CSV table of C-alpha atoms in Angstrom, one decimal:
chain,number,residue,atom,x,y,z
A,1381,MET,CA,-16.8,-2.3,-47.8
A,1382,ALA,CA,-15.0,-0.1,-44.8
A,1383,CYS,CA,-11.9,-1.3,-43.5
A,1384,PRO,CA,-11.9,-0.6,-39.6
A,1385,CYS,CA,-8.7,0.1,-38.1
A,1386,LYS,CA,-7.1,-0.8,-34.5
A,1387,ILE,CA,-9.1,2.5,-33.1
A,1388,GLN,CA,-12.5,1.4,-34.9
A,1389,LYS,CA,-12.4,-2.0,-33.2
A,1390,ASP,CA,-11.4,-0.8,-29.6
A,1391,LEU,CA,-13.5,2.2,-29.8
A,1392,ILE,CA,-16.7,-0.7,-30.3
A,1393,LYS,CA,-15.1,-2.6,-27.4
A,1394,THR,CA,-15.2,-0.3,-25.5
A,1395,SER,CA,-19.3,0.7,-26.3
A,1396,HIS,CA,-18.3,4.0,-27.5
A,1397,VAL,CA,-21.1,6.0,-28.8
A,1398,PHE,CA,-21.1,8.7,-31.4
A,1399,ASP,CA,-22.7,11.5,-30.0
A,1400,PRO,CA,-23.3,14.4,-33.3
A,1401,VAL,CA,-24.7,17.1,-31.3
A,1402,ARG,CA,-21.8,16.8,-28.3
A,1403,GLU,CA,-19.1,16.1,-30.8
A,1404,THR,CA,-16.2,18.3,-32.3
A,1405,TYR,CA,-15.9,17.6,-35.6
A,1406,LEU,CA,-13.0,18.5,-38.0
A,1407,ASP,CA,-12.9,15.6,-40.7
A,1408,TYR,CA,-15.6,17.6,-43.1
A,1409,ASN,CA,-12.9,16.2,-45.7
A,1410,ALA,CA,-13.2,12.4,-45.2
A,1411,THR,CA,-17.4,13.2,-44.8
A,1412,THR,CA,-20.0,16.1,-44.0
A,1413,ALA,CA,-23.5,14.9,-42.2
A,1414,PRO,CA,-26.2,15.5,-44.2
A,1415,ASP,CA,-28.4,18.8,-43.9
A,1416,ARG,CA,-31.9,18.6,-43.1
A,1417,ALA,CA,-33.7,20.6,-45.7
A,1418,LEU,CA,-32.2,18.1,-47.5
A,1419,LEU,CA,-32.7,15.1,-46.2
A,1420,ALA,CA,-36.6,16.3,-46.0
A,1421,LEU,CA,-36.2,16.5,-49.7
A,1422,TYR,CA,-35.1,13.6,-49.8
A,1423,GLN,CA,-37.8,12.3,-47.9
A,1424,ASN,CA,-40.7,13.3,-49.3
A,1425,LEU,CA,-40.0,13.1,-53.0
A,1426,SER,CA,-39.1,8.8,-51.9
A,1427,LEU,CA,-42.4,9.4,-50.5
A,1428,SER,CA,-44.0,11.3,-53.8
A,1429,HIS,CA,-41.8,10.1,-56.6
A,1430,TRP,CA,-40.4,6.5,-56.3
A,1431,GLY,CA,-41.7,5.2,-59.6
A,1432,HIS,CA,-39.4,3.8,-61.8
A,1433,PRO,CA,-39.0,6.9,-64.8
A,1434,MET,CA,-38.6,4.5,-67.9
A,1435,SER,CA,-42.1,2.8,-66.4
A,1436,PRO,CA,-45.3,4.0,-68.4
A,1437,HIS,CA,-47.7,5.3,-66.1
A,1438,GLY,CA,-48.0,7.8,-63.9
A,1439,ALA,CA,-45.7,6.2,-61.5
A,1440,GLY,CA,-42.8,6.3,-64.4
A,1441,SER,CA,-43.7,9.7,-65.3
A,1442,SER,CA,-43.1,11.7,-62.3
A,1443,ALA,CA,-40.1,9.7,-61.6
A,1444,TYR,CA,-39.1,11.0,-65.0
A,1445,GLU,CA,-40.0,14.4,-64.2
A,1446,ILE,CA,-37.6,15.2,-61.3
A,1447,GLU,CA,-34.8,13.0,-63.3
A,1448,THR,CA,-35.5,15.6,-66.3
A,1449,LEU,CA,-35.3,18.1,-63.5
A,1450,ALA,CA,-32.4,17.6,-61.9
A,1451,ARG,CA,-30.6,17.0,-65.0
A,1452,LYS,CA,-31.2,20.4,-65.8
A,1453,ARG,CA,-30.0,22.2,-63.2
A,1454,ILE,CA,-26.8,20.1,-62.4
A,1455,GLY,CA,-25.9,20.9,-66.4
A,1456,GLU,CA,-26.9,24.5,-65.8
A,1457,TYR,CA,-24.6,23.6,-62.5
A,1458,PHE,CA,-21.6,23.0,-64.7
A,1459,ASP,CA,-22.6,25.1,-68.1
A,1460,LEU,CA,-23.1,21.0,-69.4
A,1461,ASP,CA,-25.4,19.5,-71.5
A,1462,ASP,CA,-27.7,17.6,-69.9
A,1463,SER,CA,-26.4,14.3,-71.9
A,1464,CYS,CA,-22.8,15.5,-70.9
A,1465,PHE,CA,-23.3,13.5,-67.2
A,1466,PHE,CA,-24.2,10.5,-65.5
A,1467,GLN,CA,-25.1,9.1,-62.3
A,1468,VAL,CA,-23.3,6.7,-59.5
A,1469,ASN,CA,-22.8,5.3,-56.7
A,1470,SER,CA,-20.0,7.6,-54.7
A,1471,GLY,CA,-16.9,9.0,-55.9
A,1472,THR,CA,-14.7,5.9,-55.8
A,1473,GLU,CA,-17.3,4.6,-58.7
A,1474,GLY,CA,-17.0,7.6,-60.2
A,1475,ILE,CA,-13.0,7.5,-60.6
A,1476,TYR,CA,-13.6,3.8,-61.3
A,1477,TRP,CA,-15.3,4.0,-64.9
A,1478,ALA,CA,-14.1,7.4,-66.0
A,1479,ILE,CA,-11.0,5.5,-66.4
A,1480,HIS,CA,-12.7,2.4,-67.2
A,1481,LEU,CA,-14.4,4.8,-70.4
A,1482,LEU,CA,-11.6,6.6,-71.3
A,1483,HIS,CA,-9.3,2.9,-71.5
A,1484,LYS,CA,-12.2,1.6,-73.9
A,1485,GLU,CA,-12.1,4.6,-75.7
A,1486,LEU,CA,-8.8,5.5,-76.3
A,1487,ASN,CA,-7.2,2.3,-75.4
A,1488,ASN,CA,-3.6,3.2,-77.1
A,1489,ALA,CA,-3.9,6.3,-75.0
A,1490,VAL,CA,-1.0,6.5,-72.0
A,1491,PHE,CA,-2.4,7.3,-68.6
A,1492,TYR,CA,0.1,9.8,-66.3
A,1493,LEU,CA,-1.3,9.8,-62.2
A,1494,SER,CA,-0.3,12.2,-60.3
A,1495,LYS,CA,1.3,11.0,-57.0
A,1496,GLY,CA,-0.8,13.8,-54.7
A,1497,CYS,CA,-4.2,11.9,-56.3
A,1498,HIS,CA,-6.2,10.0,-53.7
A,1499,PRO,CA,-5.4,6.4,-53.4
A,1500,CYS,CA,-8.3,5.1,-55.3
A,1501,VAL,CA,-7.6,6.3,-58.7
A,1502,GLU,CA,-4.5,3.9,-58.7
A,1503,GLN,CA,-6.4,1.3,-57.0
A,1504,ALA,CA,-9.0,1.8,-60.0
A,1505,LEU,CA,-5.8,1.8,-62.3
A,1506,ASN,CA,-4.4,-1.7,-61.4
A,1507,GLU,CA,-7.8,-3.2,-60.8
A,1508,GLN,CA,-8.6,-2.8,-64.3
A,1509,ASP,CA,-4.9,-3.8,-65.5
A,1510,ILE,CA,-3.8,-0.3,-66.9
A,1511,ASP,CA,-0.4,0.9,-67.5
A,1512,PHE,CA,0.2,4.0,-66.1
A,1513,THR,CA,3.3,6.4,-65.4
A,1514,LEU,CA,3.3,8.3,-61.7
A,1515,LEU,CA,4.0,12.6,-62.0
A,1516,ASP,CA,6.5,13.7,-59.1
A,1517,ILE,CA,5.2,16.6,-56.9
A,1518,ASP,CA,6.7,19.7,-55.5
A,1519,SER,CA,7.8,20.7,-52.1
A,1520,GLN,CA,4.0,22.3,-52.2
A,1521,GLY,CA,2.2,19.0,-53.4
A,1522,GLN,CA,1.9,20.5,-57.1
A,1523,THR,CA,2.6,17.9,-59.9
A,1524,ILE,CA,5.5,18.1,-61.3
A,1525,LEU,CA,4.8,18.2,-65.5
A,1526,PRO,CA,7.8,16.5,-67.5
A,1527,ASP,CA,9.5,17.4,-70.9
A,1528,LEU,CA,8.7,14.8,-72.7
A,1529,GLU,CA,8.0,14.1,-76.4
A,1530,LEU,CA,4.6,11.7,-76.7
A,1531,THR,CA,3.9,9.6,-79.3
A,1532,SER,CA,0.6,8.5,-77.7
A,1533,ILE,CA,-2.3,10.4,-76.1
A,1534,PRO,CA,-2.0,11.3,-73.0
A,1535,ILE,CA,-4.6,11.0,-70.1
A,1536,VAL,CA,-3.4,13.0,-67.0
A,1537,ILE,CA,-5.5,12.1,-63.7
A,1538,TYR,CA,-5.1,14.9,-61.7
A,1539,SER,CA,-6.5,16.2,-57.7
A,1540,PRO,CA,-7.2,20.1,-58.0
A,1541,VAL,CA,-7.5,19.4,-54.4
A,1542,ASN,CA,-5.6,17.2,-52.3
A,1543,HIS,CA,-7.7,15.2,-50.2
A,1544,GLU,CA,-5.0,15.4,-47.1
A,1545,THR,CA,-3.4,18.4,-47.8
A,1546,GLY,CA,-5.9,20.8,-49.2
A,1547,GLY,CA,-3.1,22.1,-51.5
A,1548,ILE,CA,-4.3,22.9,-54.5
A,1549,ASP,CA,-2.7,21.9,-57.7
A,1550,CYS,CA,-1.7,24.4,-61.5
A,1551,CYS,CA,-5.0,23.3,-62.6
A,1552,SER,CA,-4.1,25.4,-65.8
A,1553,GLN,CA,-0.4,24.0,-66.3
A,1554,ILE,CA,-2.0,20.6,-66.1
A,1555,TYR,CA,-4.4,21.1,-69.1
A,1556,ASP,CA,-2.4,23.3,-70.8
A,1557,TRP,CA,0.4,20.3,-71.2
A,1558,ALA,CA,-1.9,17.9,-72.0
A,1559,THR,CA,-3.9,19.2,-74.5
A,1560,GLN,CA,-0.8,20.7,-76.3
A,1561,LYS,CA,0.3,17.0,-76.6
A,1562,GLY,CA,-3.7,15.7,-77.7
A,1563,GLY,CA,-4.4,14.8,-74.7
A,1564,LEU,CA,-7.0,14.4,-71.8
A,1565,VAL,CA,-7.5,15.5,-68.5
A,1566,LEU,CA,-9.2,13.9,-66.0
A,1567,ALA,CA,-10.0,15.8,-62.3
A,1568,ASP,CA,-10.8,13.7,-59.3
A,1569,ALA,CA,-12.8,16.4,-58.2
A,1570,VAL,CA,-14.6,15.5,-54.9
A,1571,GLN,CA,-12.6,17.7,-52.6
A,1572,ALA,CA,-12.6,20.7,-54.9
A,1573,LEU,CA,-16.4,20.5,-55.4
A,1574,ALA,CA,-16.9,21.6,-50.7
A,1575,ARG,CA,-13.8,24.5,-51.0
A,1576,LEU,CA,-13.2,25.8,-54.7
A,1577,ASN,CA,-15.0,28.0,-56.9
A,1578,GLU,CA,-16.0,26.0,-60.0
A,1579,LYS,CA,-13.7,28.4,-61.7
A,1580,GLU,CA,-10.9,27.7,-61.0
A,1581,TRP,CA,-10.9,23.8,-61.4
A,1582,LEU,CA,-14.0,23.2,-63.9
A,1583,MET,CA,-12.2,24.3,-67.7
A,1584,TYR,CA,-8.9,22.4,-66.7
A,1585,CYS,CA,-10.4,19.2,-67.5
A,1586,HIS,CA,-12.5,17.1,-70.0
A,1587,LEU,CA,-14.0,14.4,-67.4
A,1588,PHE,CA,-14.3,15.3,-63.6
A,1589,VAL,CA,-15.8,13.2,-60.9
A,1590,ILE,CA,-17.4,14.8,-57.4
A,1591,SER,CA,-19.6,13.7,-54.9
A,1592,GLY,CA,-22.4,14.6,-52.9
A,1593,HIS,CA,-20.9,13.1,-49.2
A,1594,LYS,CA,-18.3,15.8,-49.1
A,1595,ILE,CA,-21.5,19.2,-49.7
A,1596,HIS,CA,-23.9,17.4,-47.3
A,1597,THR,CA,-25.8,15.6,-49.1
A,1598,PRO,CA,-27.2,12.5,-48.3
A,1599,LYS,CA,-24.3,9.8,-48.9
A,1600,GLY,CA,-24.6,6.9,-52.5
A,1601,VAL,CA,-24.8,9.3,-55.7
A,1602,ALA,CA,-22.1,11.1,-57.7
A,1603,LEU,CA,-21.6,12.3,-60.8
A,1604,VAL,CA,-19.0,11.9,-63.5
A,1605,GLY,CA,-19.0,14.8,-65.8
A,1606,GLY,CA,-17.5,16.7,-68.1
A,1607,SER,CA,-18.1,18.0,-72.2
A,1608,TRP,CA,-15.8,14.6,-73.3
A,1609,ILE,CA,-18.9,12.7,-73.0
A,1610,LYS,CA,-21.3,14.0,-75.6
A,1611,ASN,CA,-19.6,12.8,-78.2
A,1612,HIS,CA,-19.1,9.5,-76.7
A,1613,GLN,CA,-22.4,8.3,-75.3
A,1614,ASP,CA,-22.2,4.6,-77.2
A,1615,ASN,CA,-20.1,3.7,-74.4
A,1616,LEU,CA,-21.6,5.4,-71.1
A,1617,PRO,CA,-21.8,2.4,-68.6
A,1618,HIS,CA,-25.7,1.4,-67.6
A,1619,LEU,CA,-25.4,1.8,-64.2
A,1620,GLY,CA,-29.5,3.2,-63.4
A,1621,THR,CA,-31.0,5.8,-61.7
A,1622,ASN,CA,-32.1,7.1,-58.7
A,1623,PRO,CA,-33.8,10.5,-59.5
A,1624,VAL,CA,-34.8,11.0,-55.8
A,1625,LEU,CA,-31.0,11.5,-55.3
A,1626,LEU,CA,-29.7,12.9,-58.3
A,1627,ARG,CA,-32.9,15.8,-57.6
A,1628,VAL,CA,-31.6,15.9,-54.1
A,1629,LEU,CA,-28.0,16.2,-55.4
A,1630,SER,CA,-29.6,18.9,-57.7
A,1631,GLU,CA,-30.5,21.0,-54.9
A,1632,GLY,CA,-27.4,20.7,-53.0
A,1633,LEU,CA,-24.5,21.1,-55.3
A,1634,TYR,CA,-27.0,25.2,-55.3
A,1635,LEU,CA,-27.2,25.3,-51.5
A,1636,HIS,CA,-23.6,25.0,-51.1
A,1637,LYS,CA,-22.7,27.3,-53.5
A,1638,SER,CA,-24.8,29.7,-51.7
A,1639,ARG,CA,-23.0,28.8,-48.4
A,1640,ARG,CA,-19.4,28.4,-49.5
A,1641,LEU,CA,-17.8,32.3,-50.1
A,1642,GLU,CA,-19.2,32.6,-46.3
A,1643,MET,CA,-17.5,29.2,-45.3
A,1644,ASN,CA,-14.3,29.8,-46.5
A,1645,ASP,CA,-13.7,33.6,-44.8
A,1646,GLN,CA,-14.9,32.2,-41.3
A,1647,LEU,CA,-12.7,29.3,-41.8
A,1648,SER,CA,-9.4,31.4,-42.8
A,1649,MET,CA,-10.2,33.6,-39.7
A,1650,GLN,CA,-10.6,30.7,-37.3
A,1651,THR,CA,-7.1,28.5,-38.7
A,1652,LYS,CA,-5.5,31.8,-39.0
A,1653,GLU,CA,-6.6,32.3,-35.0
A,1654,ILE,CA,-5.6,28.8,-33.8
A,1655,GLN,CA,-2.5,28.9,-35.5
A,1656,SER,CA,-1.5,31.9,-33.3
A,1657,MET,CA,-2.8,30.4,-30.5
A,1658,TRP,CA,-0.5,27.6,-30.7
A,1659,GLN,CA,2.1,29.4,-31.8
A,1660,ASN,CA,1.9,31.8,-28.2
A,1661,ASP,CA,1.6,28.1,-26.3
A,1662,ASN,CA,4.3,27.0,-27.5
A,1663,LEU,CA,2.5,23.7,-28.6
A,1664,PRO,CA,4.6,21.2,-30.5
A,1665,LEU,CA,3.1,21.6,-33.6
A,1666,VAL,CA,4.7,21.8,-37.5
A,1667,ASN,CA,2.1,24.0,-40.2
A,1668,LEU,CA,2.8,21.2,-43.0
A,1669,THR,CA,-0.3,22.9,-44.9
A,1670,PRO,CA,1.3,23.9,-48.5
A,1671,ASP,CA,0.9,27.6,-49.6
A,1672,HIS,CA,-1.4,27.5,-51.7
A,1673,HIS,CA,-4.5,25.9,-50.3
A,1674,VAL,CA,-8.3,25.7,-50.1
A,1675,PRO,CA,-9.2,27.1,-46.3
A,1676,GLY,CA,-10.3,25.8,-43.4
A,1677,VAL,CA,-8.0,22.4,-43.8
A,1678,LEU,CA,-4.8,22.7,-41.8
A,1679,LEU,CA,-1.9,19.2,-41.6
A,1680,LEU,CA,0.0,19.3,-38.7
A,1681,GLY,CA,3.3,17.7,-37.9
A,1682,LEU,CA,4.1,16.6,-34.3
A,1683,SER,CA,7.7,17.7,-33.6
A,1684,ILE,CA,8.2,15.4,-30.9
A,1685,PRO,CA,8.1,11.9,-30.8
A,1686,CYS,CA,4.0,10.1,-30.5
A,1687,ASP,CA,2.4,6.9,-30.3
A,1688,MET,CA,-0.5,8.0,-33.2
A,1689,GLU,CA,-2.8,5.6,-32.1
A,1690,LYS,CA,-2.9,6.0,-28.6
A,1691,LEU,CA,-3.5,10.6,-29.5
A,1692,PHE,CA,-6.4,9.4,-32.1
A,1693,MET,CA,-8.3,6.8,-29.6
A,1694,PHE,CA,-7.7,9.7,-26.8
A,1695,MET,CA,-9.3,12.0,-28.9
A,1696,ALA,CA,-12.2,9.8,-30.2
A,1697,LYS,CA,-12.7,9.7,-25.8
A,1698,HIS,CA,-13.0,13.1,-26.3
A,1699,ARG,CA,-15.5,13.3,-29.0
A,1700,ILE,CA,-12.5,15.0,-31.1
A,1701,SER,CA,-12.8,13.4,-34.5
A,1702,LEU,CA,-10.0,14.3,-37.0
A,1703,SER,CA,-8.4,12.5,-39.1
A,1704,ARG,CA,-4.6,11.2,-41.6
A,1705,PHE,CA,-4.4,10.7,-44.8
A,1706,CYS,CA,-7.9,9.8,-46.3
A,1707,ALA,CA,-10.6,8.0,-44.9
A,1708,CYS,CA,-9.9,4.9,-46.9
A,1709,GLN,CA,-7.0,4.1,-45.6
A,1710,GLY,CA,-7.9,1.9,-42.9
A,1711,THR,CA,-4.9,2.4,-40.3
A,1712,ILE,CA,-3.6,5.5,-38.8
A,1713,LYS,CA,0.0,4.5,-37.9
A,1714,GLY,CA,3.0,5.0,-40.8
A,1715,GLU,CA,3.5,7.9,-42.6
A,1716,SER,CA,1.8,10.2,-44.9
A,1717,THR,CA,3.3,8.6,-48.6
A,1718,ILE,CA,1.8,12.7,-50.2
A,1719,LEU,CA,4.1,14.0,-47.3
A,1720,LYS,CA,7.3,11.9,-48.5
A,1721,GLU,CA,6.5,13.0,-51.6
A,1722,MET,CA,7.1,16.5,-50.8
A,1723,GLY,CA,10.0,15.9,-49.6
A,1724,VAL,CA,8.7,16.5,-45.6
A,1725,ASN,CA,10.8,14.7,-43.1
A,1726,ASN,CA,10.3,10.7,-41.8
A,1727,ASP,CA,9.2,12.1,-38.1
A,1728,LEU,CA,6.8,14.9,-39.5
A,1729,ALA,CA,5.7,12.4,-42.2
A,1730,ASN,CA,4.8,9.5,-39.7
A,1731,GLN,CA,3.0,11.9,-37.0
A,1732,SER,CA,0.8,14.3,-38.9
A,1733,LEU,CA,-2.5,15.4,-38.6
A,1734,ARG,CA,-5.2,16.4,-40.9
A,1735,LEU,CA,-8.2,19.0,-39.3
A,1736,SER,CA,-10.5,19.9,-42.1
A,1737,GLY,CA,-13.5,22.5,-40.8
A,1738,GLY,CA,-16.6,23.2,-43.1
A,1739,TYR,CA,-19.5,25.4,-42.4
A,1740,LYS,CA,-20.8,24.2,-39.3
A,1741,THR,CA,-17.5,24.3,-37.6
A,1742,LYS,CA,-17.2,27.1,-35.0
A,1743,ARG,CA,-14.7,28.8,-33.2
A,1744,GLY,CA,-14.9,26.4,-30.7
A,1745,ASP,CA,-14.3,23.6,-32.3
A,1746,TRP,CA,-10.6,24.7,-33.0
A,1747,LEU,CA,-10.2,25.8,-29.2
A,1748,ASN,CA,-11.8,22.1,-28.0
A,1749,PHE,CA,-8.8,20.6,-29.8
A,1750,THR,CA,-6.3,22.5,-28.7
A,1751,SER,CA,-7.4,21.7,-24.9
A,1752,ALA,CA,-7.7,18.2,-25.6
A,1753,LEU,CA,-4.6,18.2,-27.7
A,1754,LYS,CA,-2.9,19.9,-24.0
A,1755,ARG,CA,-4.1,17.2,-21.7
A,1756,PHE,CA,-2.6,14.1,-23.8
A,1757,LEU,CA,0.7,15.4,-24.2
């Protein structure tokens, strides 16, 4: 369930109403607005193909038909057999089941978790009482691979794109380190799907998790996929299938991919310009974004003392959507764990801001944030 922080509760008390038309939305790393074309497809299919795909009648066969098409399209997108993925409701659920499957099939394996991973990964390991070793990250947020002689199969879990910093991890090195030791790699690719060409991460994992809510698909659909699944069909969880959502996700993948290159080009230009403006205006902002990062994500630190709750409340009331940490943290106070692991000093780690744009982000959105920040300061 959602974990509302103080700001959310205060906004509810003030009867603050979210207006998508007027909002300056710079929190695409958290979630995205559903695309109108995908919503229309979802509605149409929900009205015409609402049967259970296993039912022995016309309603069942029509649902089975769109599920089959969805699996074909998704398999082609990821260059996988259509049996090499299964549907879940969210990225967090996908992480849980991917870990569960790996642990069940390889109960003598040793799990290694990058400190750059989303908090839900460590939570999933703890909930299943699975021991794991944390892997440090360097000053750029990339996973440091230890020089170890292993007697057990290693399973490495990492995020190709960090949810907070936008930094890109050393995907090929992680894969080589694990496979040379006879191990496997699970990629939390929820952020990577939205911003990174599949060629940069897909070949560097045996299992991956993606979620539709990062690419403007209606919420409630995600996937666990990978070539490793093909030979481990017997232990796949029986979670059921929503053929309509799966079909919408299959189209959402191709739609987002068709936009991604132009989106990244635009975001690169926008963020380069706005950072130059901040520098010219002497704003107390320090760019903490790793050198090797995806376009459109800026992690900033305020170099002067600031009450973060007051800042975020001010921004929310002025219809500026931004974030810190991850959407599931339940607070905007305190230090960024990832920044601390990267060696960032306490003041900046305690006063970080995450701005993340998307394909609908305009130049004016960055300017609106800048104007609001000036007024607050």
